[in-house]
PDB file of C-alpha atoms in Angstrom:
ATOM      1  CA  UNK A   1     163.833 113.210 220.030  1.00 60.00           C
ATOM      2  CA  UNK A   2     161.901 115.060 222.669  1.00 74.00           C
ATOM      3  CA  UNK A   3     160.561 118.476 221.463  1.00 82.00           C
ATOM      4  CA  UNK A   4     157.601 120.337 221.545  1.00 84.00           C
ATOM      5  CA  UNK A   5     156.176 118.769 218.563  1.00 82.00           C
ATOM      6  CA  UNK A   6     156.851 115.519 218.860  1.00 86.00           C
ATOM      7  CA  UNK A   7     155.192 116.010 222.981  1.00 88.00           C
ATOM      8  CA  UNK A   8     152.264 117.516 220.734  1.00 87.00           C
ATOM      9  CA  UNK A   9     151.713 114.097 218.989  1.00 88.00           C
ATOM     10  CA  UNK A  10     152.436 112.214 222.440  1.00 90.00           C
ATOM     11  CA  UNK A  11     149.280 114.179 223.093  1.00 89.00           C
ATOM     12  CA  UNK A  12     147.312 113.151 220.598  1.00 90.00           C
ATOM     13  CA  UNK A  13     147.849 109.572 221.276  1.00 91.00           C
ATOM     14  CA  UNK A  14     146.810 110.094 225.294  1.00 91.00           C
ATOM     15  CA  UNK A  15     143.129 111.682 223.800  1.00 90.00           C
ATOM     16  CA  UNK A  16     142.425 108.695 221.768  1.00 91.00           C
ATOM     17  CA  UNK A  17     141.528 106.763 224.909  1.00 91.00           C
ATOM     18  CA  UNK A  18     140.192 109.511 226.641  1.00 90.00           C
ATOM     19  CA  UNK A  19     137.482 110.611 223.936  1.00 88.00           C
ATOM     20  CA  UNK A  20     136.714 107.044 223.570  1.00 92.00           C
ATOM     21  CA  UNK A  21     136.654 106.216 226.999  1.00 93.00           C
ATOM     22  CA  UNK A  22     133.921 108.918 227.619  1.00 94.00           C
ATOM     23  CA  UNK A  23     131.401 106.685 226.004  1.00 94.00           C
ATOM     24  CA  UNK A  24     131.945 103.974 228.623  1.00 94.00           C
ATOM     25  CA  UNK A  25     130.720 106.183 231.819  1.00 94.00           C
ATOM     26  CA  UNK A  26     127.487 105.431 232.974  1.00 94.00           C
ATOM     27  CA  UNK A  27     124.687 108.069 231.816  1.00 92.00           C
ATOM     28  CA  UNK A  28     124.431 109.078 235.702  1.00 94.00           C
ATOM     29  CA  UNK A  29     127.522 110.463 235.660  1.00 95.00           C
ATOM     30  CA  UNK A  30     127.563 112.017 231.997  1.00 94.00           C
ATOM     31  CA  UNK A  31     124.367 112.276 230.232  1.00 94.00           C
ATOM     32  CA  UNK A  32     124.682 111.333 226.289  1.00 92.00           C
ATOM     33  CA  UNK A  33     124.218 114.783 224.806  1.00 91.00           C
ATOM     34  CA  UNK A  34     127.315 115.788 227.456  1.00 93.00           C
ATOM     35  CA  UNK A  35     129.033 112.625 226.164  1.00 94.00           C
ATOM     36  CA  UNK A  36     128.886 113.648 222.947  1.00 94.00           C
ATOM     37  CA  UNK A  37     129.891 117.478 223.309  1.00 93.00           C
ATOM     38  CA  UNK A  38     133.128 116.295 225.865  1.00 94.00           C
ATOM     39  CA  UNK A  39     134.614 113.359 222.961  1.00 94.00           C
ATOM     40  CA  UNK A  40     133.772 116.478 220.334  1.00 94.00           C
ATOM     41  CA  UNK A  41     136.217 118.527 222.544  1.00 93.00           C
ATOM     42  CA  UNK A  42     138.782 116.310 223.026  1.00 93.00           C
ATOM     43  CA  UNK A  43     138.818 115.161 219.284  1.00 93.00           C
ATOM     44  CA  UNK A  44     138.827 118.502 218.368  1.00 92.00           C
ATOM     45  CA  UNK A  45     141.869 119.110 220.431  1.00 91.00           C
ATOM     46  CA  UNK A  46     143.587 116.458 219.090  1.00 90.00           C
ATOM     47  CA  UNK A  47     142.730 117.578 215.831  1.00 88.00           C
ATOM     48  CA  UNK A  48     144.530 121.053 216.070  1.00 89.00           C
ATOM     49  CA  UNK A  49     147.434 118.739 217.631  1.00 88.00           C
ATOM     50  CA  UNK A  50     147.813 117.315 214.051  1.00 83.00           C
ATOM     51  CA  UNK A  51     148.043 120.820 212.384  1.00 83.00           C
ATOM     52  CA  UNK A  52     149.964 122.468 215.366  1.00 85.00           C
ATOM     53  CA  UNK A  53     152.807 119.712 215.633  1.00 83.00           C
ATOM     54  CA  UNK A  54     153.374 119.984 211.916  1.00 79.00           C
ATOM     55  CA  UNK A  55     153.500 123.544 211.679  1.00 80.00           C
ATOM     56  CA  UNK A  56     155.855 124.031 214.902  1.00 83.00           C
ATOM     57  CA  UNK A  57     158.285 121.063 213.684  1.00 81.00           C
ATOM     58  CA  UNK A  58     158.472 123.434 210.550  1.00 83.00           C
ATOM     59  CA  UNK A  59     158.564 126.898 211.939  1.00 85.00           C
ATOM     60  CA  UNK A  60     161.379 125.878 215.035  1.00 82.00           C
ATOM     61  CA  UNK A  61     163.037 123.697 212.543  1.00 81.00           C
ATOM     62  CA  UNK A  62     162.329 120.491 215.217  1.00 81.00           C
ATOM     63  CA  UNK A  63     161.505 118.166 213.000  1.00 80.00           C
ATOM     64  CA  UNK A  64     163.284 114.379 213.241  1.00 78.00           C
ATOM     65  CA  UNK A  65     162.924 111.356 211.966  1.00 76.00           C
ATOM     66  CA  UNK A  66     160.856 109.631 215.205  1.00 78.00           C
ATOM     67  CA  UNK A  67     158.719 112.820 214.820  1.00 76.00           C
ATOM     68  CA  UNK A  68     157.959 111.806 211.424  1.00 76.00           C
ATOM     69  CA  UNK A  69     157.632 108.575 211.974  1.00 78.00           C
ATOM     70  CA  UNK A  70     154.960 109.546 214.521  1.00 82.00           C
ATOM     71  CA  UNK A  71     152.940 111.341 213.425  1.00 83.00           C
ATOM     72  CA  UNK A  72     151.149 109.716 210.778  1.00 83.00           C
ATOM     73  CA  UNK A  73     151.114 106.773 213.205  1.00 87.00           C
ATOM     74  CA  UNK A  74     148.682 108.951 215.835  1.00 89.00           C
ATOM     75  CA  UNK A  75     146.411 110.281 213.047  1.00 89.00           C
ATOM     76  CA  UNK A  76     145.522 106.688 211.817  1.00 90.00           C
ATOM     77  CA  UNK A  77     145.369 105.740 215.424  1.00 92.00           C
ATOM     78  CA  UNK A  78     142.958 108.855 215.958  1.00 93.00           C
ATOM     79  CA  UNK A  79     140.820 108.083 213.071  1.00 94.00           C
ATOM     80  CA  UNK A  80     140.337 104.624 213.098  1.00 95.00           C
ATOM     81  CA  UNK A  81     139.436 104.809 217.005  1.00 95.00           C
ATOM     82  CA  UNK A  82     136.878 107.335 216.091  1.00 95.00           C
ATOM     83  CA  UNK A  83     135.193 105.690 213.262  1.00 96.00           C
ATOM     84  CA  UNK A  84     135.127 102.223 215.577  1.00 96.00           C
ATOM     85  CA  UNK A  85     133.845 104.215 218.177  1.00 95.00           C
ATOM     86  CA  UNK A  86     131.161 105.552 215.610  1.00 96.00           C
ATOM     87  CA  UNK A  87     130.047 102.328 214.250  1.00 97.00           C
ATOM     88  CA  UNK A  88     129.638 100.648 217.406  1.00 96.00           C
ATOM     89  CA  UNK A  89     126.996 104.007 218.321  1.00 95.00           C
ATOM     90  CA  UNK A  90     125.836 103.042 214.925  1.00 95.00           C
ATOM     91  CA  UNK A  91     126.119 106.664 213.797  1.00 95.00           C
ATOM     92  CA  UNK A  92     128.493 105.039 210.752  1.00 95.00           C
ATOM     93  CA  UNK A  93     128.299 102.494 208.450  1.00 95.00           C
ATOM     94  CA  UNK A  94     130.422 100.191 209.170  1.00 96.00           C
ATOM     95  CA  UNK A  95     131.321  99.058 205.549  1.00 96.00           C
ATOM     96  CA  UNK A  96     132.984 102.963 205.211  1.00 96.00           C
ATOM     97  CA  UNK A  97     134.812 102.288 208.514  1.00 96.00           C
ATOM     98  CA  UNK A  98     136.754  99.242 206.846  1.00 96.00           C
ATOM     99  CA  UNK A  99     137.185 101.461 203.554  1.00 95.00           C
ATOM    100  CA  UNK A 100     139.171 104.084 205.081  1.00 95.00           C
ATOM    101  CA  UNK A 101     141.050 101.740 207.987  1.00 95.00           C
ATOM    102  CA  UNK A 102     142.211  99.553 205.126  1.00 94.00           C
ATOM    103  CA  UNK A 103     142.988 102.608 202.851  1.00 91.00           C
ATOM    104  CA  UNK A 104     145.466 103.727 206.071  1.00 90.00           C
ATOM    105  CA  UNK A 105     146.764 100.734 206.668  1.00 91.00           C
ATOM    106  CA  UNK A 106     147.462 100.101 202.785  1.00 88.00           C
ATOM    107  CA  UNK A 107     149.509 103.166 202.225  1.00 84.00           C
ATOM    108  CA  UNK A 108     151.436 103.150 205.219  1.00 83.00           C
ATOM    109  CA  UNK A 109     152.471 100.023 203.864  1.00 83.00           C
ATOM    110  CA  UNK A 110     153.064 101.101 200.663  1.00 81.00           C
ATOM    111  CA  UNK A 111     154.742 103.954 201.785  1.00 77.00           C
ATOM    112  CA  UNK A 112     157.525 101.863 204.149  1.00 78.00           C
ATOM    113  CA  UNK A 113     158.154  99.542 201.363  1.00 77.00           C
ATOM    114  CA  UNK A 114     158.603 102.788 198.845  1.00 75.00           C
ATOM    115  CA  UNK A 115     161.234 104.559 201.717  1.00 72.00           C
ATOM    116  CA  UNK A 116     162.716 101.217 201.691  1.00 73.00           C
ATOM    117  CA  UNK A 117     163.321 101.678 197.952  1.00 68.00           C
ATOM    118  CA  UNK A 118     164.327 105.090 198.232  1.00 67.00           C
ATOM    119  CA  UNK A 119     161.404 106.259 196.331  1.00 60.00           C
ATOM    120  CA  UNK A 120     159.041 108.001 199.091  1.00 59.00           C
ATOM    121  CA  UNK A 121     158.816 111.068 197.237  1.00 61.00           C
ATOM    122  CA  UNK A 122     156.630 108.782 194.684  1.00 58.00           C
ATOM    123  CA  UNK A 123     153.823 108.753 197.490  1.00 58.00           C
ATOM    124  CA  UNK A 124     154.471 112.026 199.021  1.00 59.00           C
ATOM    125  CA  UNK A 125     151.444 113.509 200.270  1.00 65.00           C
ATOM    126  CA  UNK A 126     148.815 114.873 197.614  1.00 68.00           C
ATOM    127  CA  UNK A 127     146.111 117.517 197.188  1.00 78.00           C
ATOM    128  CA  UNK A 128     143.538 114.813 197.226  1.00 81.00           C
ATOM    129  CA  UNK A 129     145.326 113.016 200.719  1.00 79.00           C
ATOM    130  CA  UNK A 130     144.797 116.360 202.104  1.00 83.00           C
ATOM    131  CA  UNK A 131     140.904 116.765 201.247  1.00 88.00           C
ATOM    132  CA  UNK A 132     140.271 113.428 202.171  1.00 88.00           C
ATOM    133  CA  UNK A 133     142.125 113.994 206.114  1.00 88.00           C
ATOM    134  CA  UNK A 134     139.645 117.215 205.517  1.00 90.00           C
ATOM    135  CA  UNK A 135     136.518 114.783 205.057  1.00 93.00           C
ATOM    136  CA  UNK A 136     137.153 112.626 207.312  1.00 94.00           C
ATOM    137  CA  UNK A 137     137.757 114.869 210.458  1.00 92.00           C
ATOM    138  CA  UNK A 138     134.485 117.326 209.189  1.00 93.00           C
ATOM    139  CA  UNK A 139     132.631 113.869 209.418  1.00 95.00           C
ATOM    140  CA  UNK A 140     134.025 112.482 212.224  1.00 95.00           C
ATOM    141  CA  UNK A 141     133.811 115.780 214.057  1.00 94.00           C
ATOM    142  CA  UNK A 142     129.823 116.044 212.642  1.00 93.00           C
ATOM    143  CA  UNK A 143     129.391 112.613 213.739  1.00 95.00           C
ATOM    144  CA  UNK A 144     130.691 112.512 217.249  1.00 94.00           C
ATOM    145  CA  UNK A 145     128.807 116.120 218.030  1.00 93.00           C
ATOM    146  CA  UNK A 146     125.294 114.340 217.224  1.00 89.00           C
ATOM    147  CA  UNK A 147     123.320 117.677 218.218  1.00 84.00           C
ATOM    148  CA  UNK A 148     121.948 120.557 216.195  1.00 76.00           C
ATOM    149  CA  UNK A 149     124.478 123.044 215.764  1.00 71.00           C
ATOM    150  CA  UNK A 150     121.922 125.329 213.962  1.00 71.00           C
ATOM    151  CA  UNK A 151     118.450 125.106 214.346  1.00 74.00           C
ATOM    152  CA  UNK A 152     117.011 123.063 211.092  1.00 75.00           C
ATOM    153  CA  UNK A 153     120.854 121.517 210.447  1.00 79.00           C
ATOM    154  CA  UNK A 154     120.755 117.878 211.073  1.00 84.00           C
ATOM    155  CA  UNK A 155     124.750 116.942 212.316  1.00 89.00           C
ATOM    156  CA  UNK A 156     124.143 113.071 211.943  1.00 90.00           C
ATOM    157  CA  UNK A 157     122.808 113.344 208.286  1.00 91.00           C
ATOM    158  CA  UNK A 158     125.888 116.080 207.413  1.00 91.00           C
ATOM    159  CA  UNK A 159     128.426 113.980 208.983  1.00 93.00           C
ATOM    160  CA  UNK A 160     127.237 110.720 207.117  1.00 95.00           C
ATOM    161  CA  UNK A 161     127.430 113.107 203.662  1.00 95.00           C
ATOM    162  CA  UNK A 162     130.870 113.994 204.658  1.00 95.00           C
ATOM    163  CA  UNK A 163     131.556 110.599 205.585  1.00 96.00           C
ATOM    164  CA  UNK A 164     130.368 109.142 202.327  1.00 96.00           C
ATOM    165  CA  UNK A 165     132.613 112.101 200.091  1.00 96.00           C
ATOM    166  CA  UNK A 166     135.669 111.086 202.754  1.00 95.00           C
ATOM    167  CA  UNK A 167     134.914 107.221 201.421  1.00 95.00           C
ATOM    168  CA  UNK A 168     135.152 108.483 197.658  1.00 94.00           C
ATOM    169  CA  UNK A 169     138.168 110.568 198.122  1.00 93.00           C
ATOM    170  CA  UNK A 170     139.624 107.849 200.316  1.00 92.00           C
ATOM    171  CA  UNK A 171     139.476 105.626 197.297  1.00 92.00           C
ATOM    172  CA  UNK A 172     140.508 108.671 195.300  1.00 91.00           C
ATOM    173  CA  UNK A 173     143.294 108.695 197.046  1.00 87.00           C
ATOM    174  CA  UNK A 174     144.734 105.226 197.339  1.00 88.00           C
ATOM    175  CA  UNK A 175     144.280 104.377 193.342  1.00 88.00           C
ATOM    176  CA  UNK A 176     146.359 107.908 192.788  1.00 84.00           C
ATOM    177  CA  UNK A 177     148.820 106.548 195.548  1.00 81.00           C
ATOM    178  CA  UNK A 178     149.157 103.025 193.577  1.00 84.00           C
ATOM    179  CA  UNK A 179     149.732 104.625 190.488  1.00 83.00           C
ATOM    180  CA  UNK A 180     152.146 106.401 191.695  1.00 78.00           C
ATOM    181  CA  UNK A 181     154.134 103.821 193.022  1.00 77.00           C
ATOM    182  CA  UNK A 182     152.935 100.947 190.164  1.00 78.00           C
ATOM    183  CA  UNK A 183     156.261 101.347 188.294  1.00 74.00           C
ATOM    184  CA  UNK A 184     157.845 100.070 191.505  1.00 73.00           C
ATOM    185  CA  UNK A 185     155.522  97.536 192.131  1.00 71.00           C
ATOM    186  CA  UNK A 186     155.593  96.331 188.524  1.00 72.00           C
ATOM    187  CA  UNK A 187     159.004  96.184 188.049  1.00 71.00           C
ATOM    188  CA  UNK A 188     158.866  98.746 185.410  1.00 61.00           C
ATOM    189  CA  UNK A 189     161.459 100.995 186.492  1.00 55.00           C
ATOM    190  CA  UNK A 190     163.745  98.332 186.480  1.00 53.00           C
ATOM    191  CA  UNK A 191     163.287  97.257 183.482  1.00 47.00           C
ATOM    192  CA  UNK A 192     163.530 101.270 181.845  1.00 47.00           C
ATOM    193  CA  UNK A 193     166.705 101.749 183.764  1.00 48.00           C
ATOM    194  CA  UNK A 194     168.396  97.994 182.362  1.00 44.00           C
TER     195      UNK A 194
END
């Protein structure tokens, strides 16, 4: 159960509080430019976390059911603390916040009900999941930074355009995810198989 991976996404869950809990120190002790580079950092980290975890649980053939169970668990965690923590610096809209939270929380759902079925290959993990996770941590990342990068780039204004593509892919996403799983839902399947 305990493996380098699954320590890995352990690790990504401890940063969520400790990127958001950098906003909460007074200015004297952290300016707000410093703020924003130090919860960059440590969502950054986490981000790599994400990739690394997967790719070692593959690679050292460590992979387990808790670690899978996991994993997705800390990204939503991840994301959905970030965009909170976004909206309430009013650097997102909070509209798109509740568009990809509910998105999450929807497919997780559907996809415990489908493993209950013995159908969670229906909702495997797509092409257009994996460009909307893409989206959403470009934005988040652009977001959070809040500084020029390059002189003449504007990071707030790219990371609300990559927020608002990570909103249409989000919804991308879920209606290909339903359709997936609609004979399921619709009792279609049953019916073909009777």
């Amino acid at each position: 159960m305990f493996n380098l991976p699954t320590l890995l996404t352990w690790l990504r869950i401890v940063l969520i509080p400790m990127f958001i809990g950098i906003y909460y120190l007074p200015d004297k002790w952290l300016p707000p430019l410093d703020k924003n580079y130090l919860a960059t950092g440590f969502f950054l980290l986490a981000a790599i976390t994400d990739w690394l975890d997967g790719y070692l649980a593959r690679k050292l053939k460590q992979t387990s059911a808790f670690g899978a169970f996991l994993d997705p668990v800390a990204d939503k965690l991840m994301v959905a603390a970030a965009l909170v923590m976004l909206v309430q610096l009013d650097r997102a809209d909070a509209m798109f916040a509740v568009i990809i939270i509910g998105r999450e929380i929807t497919i997780s759902a559907l996809r415990e009900w489908m493993a209950e079925l013995g159908a969670r290959k229906s909702v495997a993990v797509s092409y257009v999941g994996k460009l909307k996770t893409a989206a959403q941590m470009a934005a988040i990342t652009a977001l959070l930074f809040d500084a020029p990068l390059i002189p003449g780039i504007d990071t707030r204004f790219a990371g609300r355009a990559l927020l608002v593509i990570a909103v249409i892919l989000t919804l991308w996403s879920m209606v290909y995810y339903l359709r997936q799983a609609w004979p399921l839902m619709s009792g279609e399947e049953n019916s073909t198989k009777s």
